[in-house]
Short mmCIF file of C-alpha atoms in Angstrom, two decimals:
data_model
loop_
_atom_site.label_atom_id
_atom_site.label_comp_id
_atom_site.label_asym_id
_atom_site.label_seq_id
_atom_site.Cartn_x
_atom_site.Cartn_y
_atom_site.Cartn_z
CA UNK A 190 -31.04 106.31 97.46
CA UNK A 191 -27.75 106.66 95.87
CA UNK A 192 -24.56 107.82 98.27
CA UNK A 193 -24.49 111.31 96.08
CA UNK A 194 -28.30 111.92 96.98
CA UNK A 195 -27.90 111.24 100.76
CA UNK A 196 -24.46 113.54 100.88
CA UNK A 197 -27.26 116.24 98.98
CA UNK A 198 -29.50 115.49 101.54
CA UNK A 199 -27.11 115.81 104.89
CA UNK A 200 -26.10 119.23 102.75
CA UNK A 201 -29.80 120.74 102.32
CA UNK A 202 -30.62 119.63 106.18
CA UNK A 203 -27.49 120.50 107.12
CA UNK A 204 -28.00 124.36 105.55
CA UNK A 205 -31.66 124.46 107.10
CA UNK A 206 -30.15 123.77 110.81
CA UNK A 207 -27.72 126.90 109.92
CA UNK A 208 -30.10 129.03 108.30
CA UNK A 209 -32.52 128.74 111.40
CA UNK A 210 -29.65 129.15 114.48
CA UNK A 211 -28.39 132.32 112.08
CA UNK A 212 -32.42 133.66 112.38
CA UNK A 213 -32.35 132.49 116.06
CA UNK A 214 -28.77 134.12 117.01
CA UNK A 215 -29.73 137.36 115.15
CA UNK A 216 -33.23 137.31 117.22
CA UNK A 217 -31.61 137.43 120.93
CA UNK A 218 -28.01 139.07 119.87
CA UNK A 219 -29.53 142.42 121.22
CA UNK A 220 -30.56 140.76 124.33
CA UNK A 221 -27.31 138.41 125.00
CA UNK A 222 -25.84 141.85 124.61
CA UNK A 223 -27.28 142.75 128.28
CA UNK A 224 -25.78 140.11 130.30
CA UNK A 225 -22.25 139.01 131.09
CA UNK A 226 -20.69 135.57 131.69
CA UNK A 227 -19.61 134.68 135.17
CA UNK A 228 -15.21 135.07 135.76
CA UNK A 229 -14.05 132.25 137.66
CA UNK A 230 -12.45 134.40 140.13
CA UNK A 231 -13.76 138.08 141.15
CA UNK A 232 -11.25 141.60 141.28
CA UNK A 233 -8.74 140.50 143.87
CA UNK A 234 -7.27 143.45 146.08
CA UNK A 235 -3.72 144.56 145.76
CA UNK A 236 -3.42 144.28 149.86
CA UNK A 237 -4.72 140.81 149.95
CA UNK A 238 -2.71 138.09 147.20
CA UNK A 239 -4.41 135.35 146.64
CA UNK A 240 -2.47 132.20 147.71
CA UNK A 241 -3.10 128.91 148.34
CA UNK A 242 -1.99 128.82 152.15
CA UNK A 243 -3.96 131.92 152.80
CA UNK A 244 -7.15 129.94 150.95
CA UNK A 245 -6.96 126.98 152.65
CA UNK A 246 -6.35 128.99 156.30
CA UNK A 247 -9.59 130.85 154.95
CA UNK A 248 -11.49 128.10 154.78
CA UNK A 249 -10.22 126.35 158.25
CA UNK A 250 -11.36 129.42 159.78
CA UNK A 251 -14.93 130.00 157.84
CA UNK A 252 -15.59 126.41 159.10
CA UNK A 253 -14.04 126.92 162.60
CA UNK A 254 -16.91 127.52 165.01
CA UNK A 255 -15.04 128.13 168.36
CA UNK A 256 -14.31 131.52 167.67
CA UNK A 257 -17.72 131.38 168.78
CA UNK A 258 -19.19 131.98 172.16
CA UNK A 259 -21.04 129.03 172.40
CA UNK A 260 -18.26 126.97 170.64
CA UNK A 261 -20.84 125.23 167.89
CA UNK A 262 -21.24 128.35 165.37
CA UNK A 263 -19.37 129.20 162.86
CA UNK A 264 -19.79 130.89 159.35
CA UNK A 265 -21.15 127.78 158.17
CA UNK A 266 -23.81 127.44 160.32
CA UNK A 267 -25.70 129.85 158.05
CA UNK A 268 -23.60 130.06 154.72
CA UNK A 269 -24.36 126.13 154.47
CA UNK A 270 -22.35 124.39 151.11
CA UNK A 271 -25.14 121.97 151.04
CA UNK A 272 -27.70 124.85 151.31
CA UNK A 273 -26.71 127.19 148.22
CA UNK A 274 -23.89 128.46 150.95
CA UNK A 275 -27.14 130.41 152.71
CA UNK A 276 -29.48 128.64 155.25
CA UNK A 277 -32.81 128.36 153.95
CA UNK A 278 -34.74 129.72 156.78
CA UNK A 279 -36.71 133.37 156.69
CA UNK A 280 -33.81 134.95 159.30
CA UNK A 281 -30.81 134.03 160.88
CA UNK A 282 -30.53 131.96 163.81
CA UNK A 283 -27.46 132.65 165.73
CA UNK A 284 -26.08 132.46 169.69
CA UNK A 285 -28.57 131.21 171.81
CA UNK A 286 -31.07 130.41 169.21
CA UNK A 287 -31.49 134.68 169.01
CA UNK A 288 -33.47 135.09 165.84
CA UNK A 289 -31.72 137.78 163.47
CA UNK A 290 -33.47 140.25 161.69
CA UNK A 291 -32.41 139.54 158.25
CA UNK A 292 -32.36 137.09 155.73
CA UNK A 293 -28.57 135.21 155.18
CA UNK A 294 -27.51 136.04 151.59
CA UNK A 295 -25.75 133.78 150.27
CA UNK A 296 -22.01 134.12 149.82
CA UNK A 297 -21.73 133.02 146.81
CA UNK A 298 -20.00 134.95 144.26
CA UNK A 299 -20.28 137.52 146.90
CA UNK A 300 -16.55 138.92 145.72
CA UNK A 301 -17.87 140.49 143.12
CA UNK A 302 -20.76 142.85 145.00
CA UNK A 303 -19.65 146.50 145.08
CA UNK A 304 -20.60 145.96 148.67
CA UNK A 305 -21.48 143.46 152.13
CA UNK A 306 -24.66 142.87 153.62
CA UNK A 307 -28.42 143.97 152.55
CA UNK A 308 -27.47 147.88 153.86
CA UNK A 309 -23.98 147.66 152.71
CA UNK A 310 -22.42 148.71 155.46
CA UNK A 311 -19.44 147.04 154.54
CA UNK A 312 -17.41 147.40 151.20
CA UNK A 313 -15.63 144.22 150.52
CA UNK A 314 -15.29 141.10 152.17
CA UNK A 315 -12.28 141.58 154.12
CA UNK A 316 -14.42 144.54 155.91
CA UNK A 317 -17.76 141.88 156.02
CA UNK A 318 -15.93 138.88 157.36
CA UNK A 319 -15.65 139.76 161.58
CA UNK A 320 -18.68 141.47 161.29
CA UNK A 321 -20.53 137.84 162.27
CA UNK A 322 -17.89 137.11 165.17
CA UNK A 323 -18.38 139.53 167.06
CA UNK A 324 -22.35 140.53 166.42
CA UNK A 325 -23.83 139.32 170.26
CA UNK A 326 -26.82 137.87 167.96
CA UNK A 327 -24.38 135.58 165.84
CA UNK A 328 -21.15 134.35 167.09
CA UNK A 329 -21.34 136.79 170.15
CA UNK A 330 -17.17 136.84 170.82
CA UNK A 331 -14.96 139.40 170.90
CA UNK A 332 -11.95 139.73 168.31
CA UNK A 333 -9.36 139.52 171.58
CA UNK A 334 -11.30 136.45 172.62
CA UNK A 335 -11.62 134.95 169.41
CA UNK A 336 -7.26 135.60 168.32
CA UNK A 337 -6.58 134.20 172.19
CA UNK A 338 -8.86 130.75 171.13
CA UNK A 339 -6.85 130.60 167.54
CA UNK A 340 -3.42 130.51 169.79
CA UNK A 341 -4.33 127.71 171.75
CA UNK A 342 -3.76 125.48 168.68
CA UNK A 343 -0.17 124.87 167.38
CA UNK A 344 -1.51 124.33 164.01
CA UNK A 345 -3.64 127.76 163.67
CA UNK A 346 0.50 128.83 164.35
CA UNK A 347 1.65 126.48 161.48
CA UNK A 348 -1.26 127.66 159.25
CA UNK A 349 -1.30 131.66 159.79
CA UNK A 350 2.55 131.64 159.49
CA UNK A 351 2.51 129.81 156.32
CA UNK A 352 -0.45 132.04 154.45
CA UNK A 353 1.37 134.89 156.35
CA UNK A 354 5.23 134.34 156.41
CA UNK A 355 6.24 138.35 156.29
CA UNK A 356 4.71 138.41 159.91
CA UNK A 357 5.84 138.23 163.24
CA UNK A 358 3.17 137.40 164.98
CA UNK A 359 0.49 136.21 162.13
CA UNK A 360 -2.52 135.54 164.30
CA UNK A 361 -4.46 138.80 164.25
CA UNK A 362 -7.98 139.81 163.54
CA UNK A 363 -6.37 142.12 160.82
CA UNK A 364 -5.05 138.73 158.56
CA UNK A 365 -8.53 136.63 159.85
CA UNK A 366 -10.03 138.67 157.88
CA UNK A 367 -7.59 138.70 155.27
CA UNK A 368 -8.02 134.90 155.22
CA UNK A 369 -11.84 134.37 155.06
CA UNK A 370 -11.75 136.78 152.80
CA UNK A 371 -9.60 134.99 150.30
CA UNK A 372 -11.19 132.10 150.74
CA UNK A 373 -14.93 133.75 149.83
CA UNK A 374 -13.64 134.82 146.61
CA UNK A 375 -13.25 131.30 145.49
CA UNK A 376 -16.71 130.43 146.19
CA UNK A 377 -18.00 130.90 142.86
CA UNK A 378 -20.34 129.79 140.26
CA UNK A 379 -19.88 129.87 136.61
CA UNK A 380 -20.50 127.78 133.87
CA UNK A 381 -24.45 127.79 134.36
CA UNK A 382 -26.68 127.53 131.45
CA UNK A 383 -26.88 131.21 130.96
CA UNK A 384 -22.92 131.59 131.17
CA UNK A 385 -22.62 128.20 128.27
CA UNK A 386 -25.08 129.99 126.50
CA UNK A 387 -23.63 133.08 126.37
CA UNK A 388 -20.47 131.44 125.35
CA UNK A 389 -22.06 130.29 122.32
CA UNK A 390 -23.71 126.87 123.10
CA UNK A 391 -27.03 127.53 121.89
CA UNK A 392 -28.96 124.72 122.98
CA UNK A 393 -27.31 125.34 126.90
CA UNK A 394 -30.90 127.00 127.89
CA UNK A 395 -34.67 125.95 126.92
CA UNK A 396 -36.91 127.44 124.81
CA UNK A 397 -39.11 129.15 127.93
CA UNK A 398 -35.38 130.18 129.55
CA UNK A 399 -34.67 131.98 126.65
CA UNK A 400 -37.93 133.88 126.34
CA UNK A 401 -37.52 134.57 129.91
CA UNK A 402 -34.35 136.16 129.28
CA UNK A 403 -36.13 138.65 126.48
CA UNK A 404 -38.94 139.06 129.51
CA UNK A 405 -35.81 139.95 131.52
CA UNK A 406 -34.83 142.38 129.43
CA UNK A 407 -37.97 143.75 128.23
CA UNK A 408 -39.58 144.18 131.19
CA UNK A 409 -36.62 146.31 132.59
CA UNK A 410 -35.26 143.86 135.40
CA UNK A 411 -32.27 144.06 133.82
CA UNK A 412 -31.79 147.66 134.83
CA UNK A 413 -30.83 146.48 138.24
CA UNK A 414 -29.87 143.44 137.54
CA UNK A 415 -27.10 143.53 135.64
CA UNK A 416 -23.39 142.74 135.08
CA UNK A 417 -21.71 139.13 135.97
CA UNK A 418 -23.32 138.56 139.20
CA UNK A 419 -26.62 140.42 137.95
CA UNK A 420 -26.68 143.07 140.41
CA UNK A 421 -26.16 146.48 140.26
CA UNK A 422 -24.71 146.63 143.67
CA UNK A 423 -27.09 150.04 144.51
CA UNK A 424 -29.47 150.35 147.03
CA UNK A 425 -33.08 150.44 146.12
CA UNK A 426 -36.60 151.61 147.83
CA UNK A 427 -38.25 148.01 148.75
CA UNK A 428 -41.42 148.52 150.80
CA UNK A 429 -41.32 144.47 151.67
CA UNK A 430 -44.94 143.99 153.32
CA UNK A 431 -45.34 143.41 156.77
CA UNK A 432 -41.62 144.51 157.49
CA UNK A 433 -40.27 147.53 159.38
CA UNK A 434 -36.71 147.13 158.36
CA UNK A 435 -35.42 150.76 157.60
CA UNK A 436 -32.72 149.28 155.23
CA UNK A 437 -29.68 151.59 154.15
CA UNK A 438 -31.29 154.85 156.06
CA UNK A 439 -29.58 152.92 159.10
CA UNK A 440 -26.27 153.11 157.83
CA UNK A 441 -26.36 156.41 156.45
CA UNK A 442 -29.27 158.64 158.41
CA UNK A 443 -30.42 159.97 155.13
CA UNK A 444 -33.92 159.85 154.26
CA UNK A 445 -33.55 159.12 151.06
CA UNK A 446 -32.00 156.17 151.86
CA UNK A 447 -35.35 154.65 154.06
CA UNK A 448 -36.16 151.05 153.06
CA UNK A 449 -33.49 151.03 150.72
CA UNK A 450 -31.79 147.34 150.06
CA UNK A 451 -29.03 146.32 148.25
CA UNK A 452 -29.76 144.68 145.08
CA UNK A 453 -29.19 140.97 145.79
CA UNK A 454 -27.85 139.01 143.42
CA UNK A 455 -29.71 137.01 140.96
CA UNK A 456 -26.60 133.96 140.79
CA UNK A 457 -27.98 130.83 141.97
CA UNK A 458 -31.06 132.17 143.20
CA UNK A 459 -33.86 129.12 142.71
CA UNK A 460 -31.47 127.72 144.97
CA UNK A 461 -30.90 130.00 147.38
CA UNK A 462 -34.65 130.66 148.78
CA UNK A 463 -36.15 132.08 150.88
CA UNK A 464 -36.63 135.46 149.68
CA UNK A 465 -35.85 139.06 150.55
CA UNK A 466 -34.53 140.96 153.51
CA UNK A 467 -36.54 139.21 155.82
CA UNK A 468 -37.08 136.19 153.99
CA UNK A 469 -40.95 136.52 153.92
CA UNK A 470 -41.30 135.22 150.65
CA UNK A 471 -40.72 131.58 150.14
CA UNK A 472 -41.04 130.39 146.38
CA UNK A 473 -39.64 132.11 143.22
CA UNK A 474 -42.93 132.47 141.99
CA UNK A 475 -43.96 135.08 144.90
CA UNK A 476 -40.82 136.81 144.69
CA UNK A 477 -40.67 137.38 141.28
CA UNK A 478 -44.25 138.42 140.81
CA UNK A 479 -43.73 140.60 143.73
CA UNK A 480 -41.21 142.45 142.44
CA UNK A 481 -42.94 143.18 139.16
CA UNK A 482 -45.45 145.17 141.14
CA UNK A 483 -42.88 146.90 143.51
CA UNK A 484 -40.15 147.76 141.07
CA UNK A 485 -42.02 147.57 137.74
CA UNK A 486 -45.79 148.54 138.51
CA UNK A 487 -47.12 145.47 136.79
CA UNK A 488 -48.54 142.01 137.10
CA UNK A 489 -47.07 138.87 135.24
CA UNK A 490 -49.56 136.93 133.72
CA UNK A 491 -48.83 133.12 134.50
CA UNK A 492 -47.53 132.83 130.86
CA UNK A 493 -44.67 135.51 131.54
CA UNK A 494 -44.13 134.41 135.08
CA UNK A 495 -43.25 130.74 134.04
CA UNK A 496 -40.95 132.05 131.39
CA UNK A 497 -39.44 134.62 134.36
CA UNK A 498 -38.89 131.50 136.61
CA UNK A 499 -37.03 129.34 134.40
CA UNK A 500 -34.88 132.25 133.16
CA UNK A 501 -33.99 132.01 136.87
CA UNK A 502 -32.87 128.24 137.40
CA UNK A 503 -30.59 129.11 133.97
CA UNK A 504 -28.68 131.01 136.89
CA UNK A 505 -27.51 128.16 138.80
CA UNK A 506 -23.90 127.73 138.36
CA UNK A 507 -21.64 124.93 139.28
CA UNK A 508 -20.84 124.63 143.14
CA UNK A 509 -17.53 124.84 144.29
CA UNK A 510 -16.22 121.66 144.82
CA UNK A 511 -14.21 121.29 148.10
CA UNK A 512 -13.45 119.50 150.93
CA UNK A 513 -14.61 120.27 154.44
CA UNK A 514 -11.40 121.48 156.89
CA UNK A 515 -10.61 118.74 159.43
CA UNK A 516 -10.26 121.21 162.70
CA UNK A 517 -7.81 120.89 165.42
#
């Protein structure tokens, strides 16, 4: 074959391979249409700069587990990094070995939720982050208790008046917060195969991720699921069987709000298992199948449940990469 009929040849294959991603882009453009790619960094608060003294005091203190009653919990204890930043197990374990009566979301990507905690009784992070400390099932210490510990350490001084300088006396529970706060909005996850794909690298996600993300949309998941972290941030009716949790109705007394959850986030979550409120559910399978019938009033057949499932692990981001705090 002559070197003009090969460069003819590269040209016509070349053509097909265009021709066919031009068919294929124009097929899913109206569903790419329904999702967003992942920011690197959530909405940051006008109150609460982002530096990198208050992120790294953040972090000491996320990690720091005598502001603790027992001295051996901290945040990480069940927002583990090697865990998906959650804990794996149906419901929290916290002081004492006290069983919680919730599933730990994860807190990743949590900056951008419209709001803390499966009844979202909290609004942002800074409001979510002493929540824990002080909870008698969790960290069981009081805020006084927990600022009087933080003192005892000349470098909590050195660290709190460096992410805090405009302060006279830095170490309060008002700038803890301010600090773990900060340093949760950097604990995201973009860059997954959905984000790439998005971007315009068409071969970032398989063939059954793709029709799972047409299932997605079809089926009307999306409808909740939405926006960069794919939730809608609302609370929704979620009889869970076999659990009693009231959900938002005991935040807000209404009774419209009975067994209403907050839309968890669908980031990361083949990873971040096991499932629901109270973390009944253990495999993605279950959980998504489950919430066809709740939400949608229909079964998956296997076919559309596979394709569901690996439209999932497209989700999973990159970690953040960081170092763990040495502590005082």
């Amino acid at each position: 074959m002559t070197p003009r009929q090969l460069h003819r040849l590269g040209a016509t294959a070349m053509a097909l391979v265009l021709s066919v991603t031009a068919v294929h882009a124009e097929d899913i453009a109206e569903y790419m249409d329904f999702f967003e790619p992942l920011p690197f960094l959530p909405p940051i608060p006008a109150d609460n700069t982002m530096t990198p003294e208050k992120i790294e005091l953040g972090k000491m203190l996320f990690f720091e587990p005598r502001i603790s009653a027992s001295g051996v919990i901290s945040c990480a204890t069940c927002h583990n990094p090697a865990l998906g930043w959650a804990d794996r197990i149906p419901r929290a374990v916290g002081h004492g070995g006290q069983v919680g009566e919730r599933n730990t979301p994860t807190v990743l990507n949590s900056g951008f939720l419209g709001a803390q905690f499966w009844d979202g009784r909290e609004p942002d992070l800074e409001g979510q982050a002493l929540g824990p400390i002080q909870a008698d099932i969790e960290m069981n210490m009081t805020l006084a208790e927990a600022i009087e510990r933080l003192k005892e350490f000349e470098i909590y001084h050195e660290h709190f008046a460096a992410a805090f300088p405009d302060d006279a006396d830095p170490i309060n529970q008002g700038n803890v917060a301010l600090a773990i706060a900060t340093f949760e909005r950097t604990l995201n996850t973009p860059n997954s195969p959905l984000d790439r794909f998005l971007q315009g690298d068409v071969r970032a996600m398989t063939e059954p991720q793709v029709a799972g993300m047409k299932l997605f949309v079809d089926a009307g998941c999306v409808a909740c699921h939405n926006g960069p972290a794919l939730t809608d941030s609302n609370y929704h009716r979620f009889e869970l069987p076999g659990s009693k949790d009231e959900g938002r109705f005991l935040v807000t007394g209404d009774e419209a709000d009975m067994f209403a959850f907050r839309t968890p986030t669908l980031r990361n979550v083949a990873v971040t298992y096991p499932y629901f409120n109270n973390g009944s559910v253990p495999d993605l399978e279950g959980a998504v199948q489950l919430m066809g019938q709740q939400m949608l009033g229909q079964d998956f057949s296997d076919e559309e449940l596979d394709s569901l499932v690996a439209f999932m692990h497209a989700l999973t981001g990159e970690m953040p990469d960081l170092i763990i705090p040495a502590l005082p």
